[in-house]
């Protein structure tokens, strides 16, 4: 089994992105599964371009995208990606798309076909806070999740894809009183529990 | 240097109290300082009785009380204890004191005489979220902090005493969506950084 | 112009539902538009049955569903409804559907075809907190919104439909410290501003 | 009975202060009680100077200070003022006092001698969210409350004084997603209920 995991670089004035930090700490092999890692720029268009290229080249069995969702307090397993790019703040290239479709002929939304509820249980069993989320937003994170599920629909019906949003890391909230966060090592532990579940399911 | 550290048992329907978990994991020796540990029942009167007894017996140079403040997202260095016991929920013996003075002849409040701002910096430097708090509440935590500072005022002028409130641990929020938490090992790391500061100051 | 507005009865242990309270206070006529009101039971299946029947009977030009989203602090104009019923808590008939499609042959999601961004501006202009929301949840609210947009897609292409989630009312948070709320009359004022926009657009 | 009510001008980048808005809308007479109003600058030293002057001149029976506590969701009846000025942000004159005593020979704290729990009940009975708060902070609000209670202690033993913190108004959160607020007219209604209680108690 080949699992492609992606993460984003820092954006929105942050110096770090917990998803990129977690990605580095995840193992390259998990049981019988090979882990392939790809960092993405937080840039509309570029990120999905890279993801598409990588998926076509690697043909992974599973794709797990990671990203930061500041303000959340738990690992958020995203349920659904919607066909919309609508930014409130510029991406890392200064783009601020408004109410744009991601794929003109795509479905209004795609549900993740990862076993998110089983993954949720596995992460909670590992003692790490986690939840199902019903929105991946309308920024680059959602675009990347949508694109992978569009590729499942159009080209790779055997592939499973999904997205986990991560809270701020502890380092990010040192100057943000009242914001929730999780330690990087705890987030990695939760992600490994979720990936273990994927691998054990085969 | 002798440092007395106390923590509370679980209360309010919780099965764990992060302060008691942290207490167990703190070292017994820190540089030149000896760490003395005491768990307290979350019971008005009993906890302060035990604290008073222990302080008179051990004559510690520093007293650091630990307790749980569910809903906070950072280690909270308490600035001040007030002369009031006023519970919304029963303590572990079923007591619900209302608007009672802790010491009839005590000051309306005592400020912690620990170097809380230097400790704050030390904890943040260690990468653990921390903040100064202006209220330790009116439950057993505040009563214990008040009592130790009353003893500083009345009997042990060389002693320094204070309180650090801890967020929920990760285990506690697995079924509390949206609540902030910190991992036990991260909290311990923060507490050690604060204690190191105390020891290095002599 | 005929505008059908619906609201829900109380659920989840609450004695009131702010949507039903607002519905009663909205006018029956707004400029050239006739307002038709329908309260719905917070029951999967029954609510959408009533909505479908009412829409086929009345053939409204616009449909605005209202519902309660406790914990939010602003009027939430929902962007999208997803083809999923997945309850954490029982509805008012004790049903707890898990991962069920709303319409087996429906789209994965439908975007509201109301001018939600223009309505947002109108509500903010009226001084009432409002926001675009990217999830209407997976409870009865989402089911009703999905069903109306499904009917737009299948039977009534000229109809516009959408959903506004309301915060708790002040009365609901008297015993819920820390929860945000809005006064009923403020919510009504915001809804009227949004409806005025709809009417003026024709 | 003479009741002096004070409020603050806008600070911290805000254009409005809900306390000043409420002050204008409160009546000048309430039953047998005469209401005297005084707006204060959000400036350490100046505000307490004005309050002291006004109290000595008017000799009010009751003093109720109002101020803004952005982020709170209910009217907060402050229980206690502490002898400390410690600002994180500059006041309206650019001052940022750090760990300064308000009155060198004052008590560490003074408890409000208003009947805050009876006022709390009266406000809740009026349907307005309210709570007892154990900290008025360490900014100008706390300084003013401390000063009035210091004057009770030193010069005017028959006077009762206290502080109510107000949430943001609706207008203030239009650009602050997720922040709680209350409408000005609702806050005024709550304040009147609290004042009615004071007047009825004589």
CSV table of C-alpha atoms in Angstrom, one decimal, chain C residues 3 8 11 13 16 29 35 37 58-59 65 80 95 114 136 139 143 145 147 150 166 170 180 184 187 194 199 201-202:
chain,number,residue,atom,x,y,z
C,3,UNK,CA,-41.8,34.2,0.2
C,8,UNK,CA,-38.4,24.8,13.8
C,11,UNK,CA,-35.3,20.6,20.5
C,13,UNK,CA,-33.9,20.0,25.9
C,16,UNK,CA,-37.8,27.7,23.0
C,29,UNK,CA,-46.3,41.5,4.0
C,35,UNK,CA,-44.8,36.3,3.6
C,37,UNK,CA,-45.1,31.1,7.5
C,58,UNK,CA,-47.8,27.4,-2.5
C,59,UNK,CA,-45.2,27.6,-5.3
C,65,UNK,CA,-35.6,28.3,6.3
C,80,UNK,CA,-24.4,24.8,1.1
C,95,UNK,CA,-34.6,9.2,15.6
C,114,UNK,CA,-30.2,33.0,-2.6
C,136,UNK,CA,-25.5,23.7,8.0
C,139,UNK,CA,-29.2,17.4,11.5
C,143,UNK,CA,-32.0,18.0,5.6
C,145,UNK,CA,-32.3,23.0,3.3
C,147,UNK,CA,-34.6,19.2,0.3
C,150,UNK,CA,-33.3,19.5,-4.4
C,166,UNK,CA,-29.8,31.8,14.5
C,170,UNK,CA,-30.9,35.8,25.5
C,180,UNK,CA,-23.1,33.9,22.9
C,184,UNK,CA,-35.0,38.1,19.5
C,187,UNK,CA,-32.5,38.8,15.1
C,194,UNK,CA,-32.1,40.3,4.6
C,199,UNK,CA,-37.8,41.8,-2.2
C,201,UNK,CA,-34.0,42.5,-6.0
C,202,UNK,CA,-37.3,41.2,-7.2
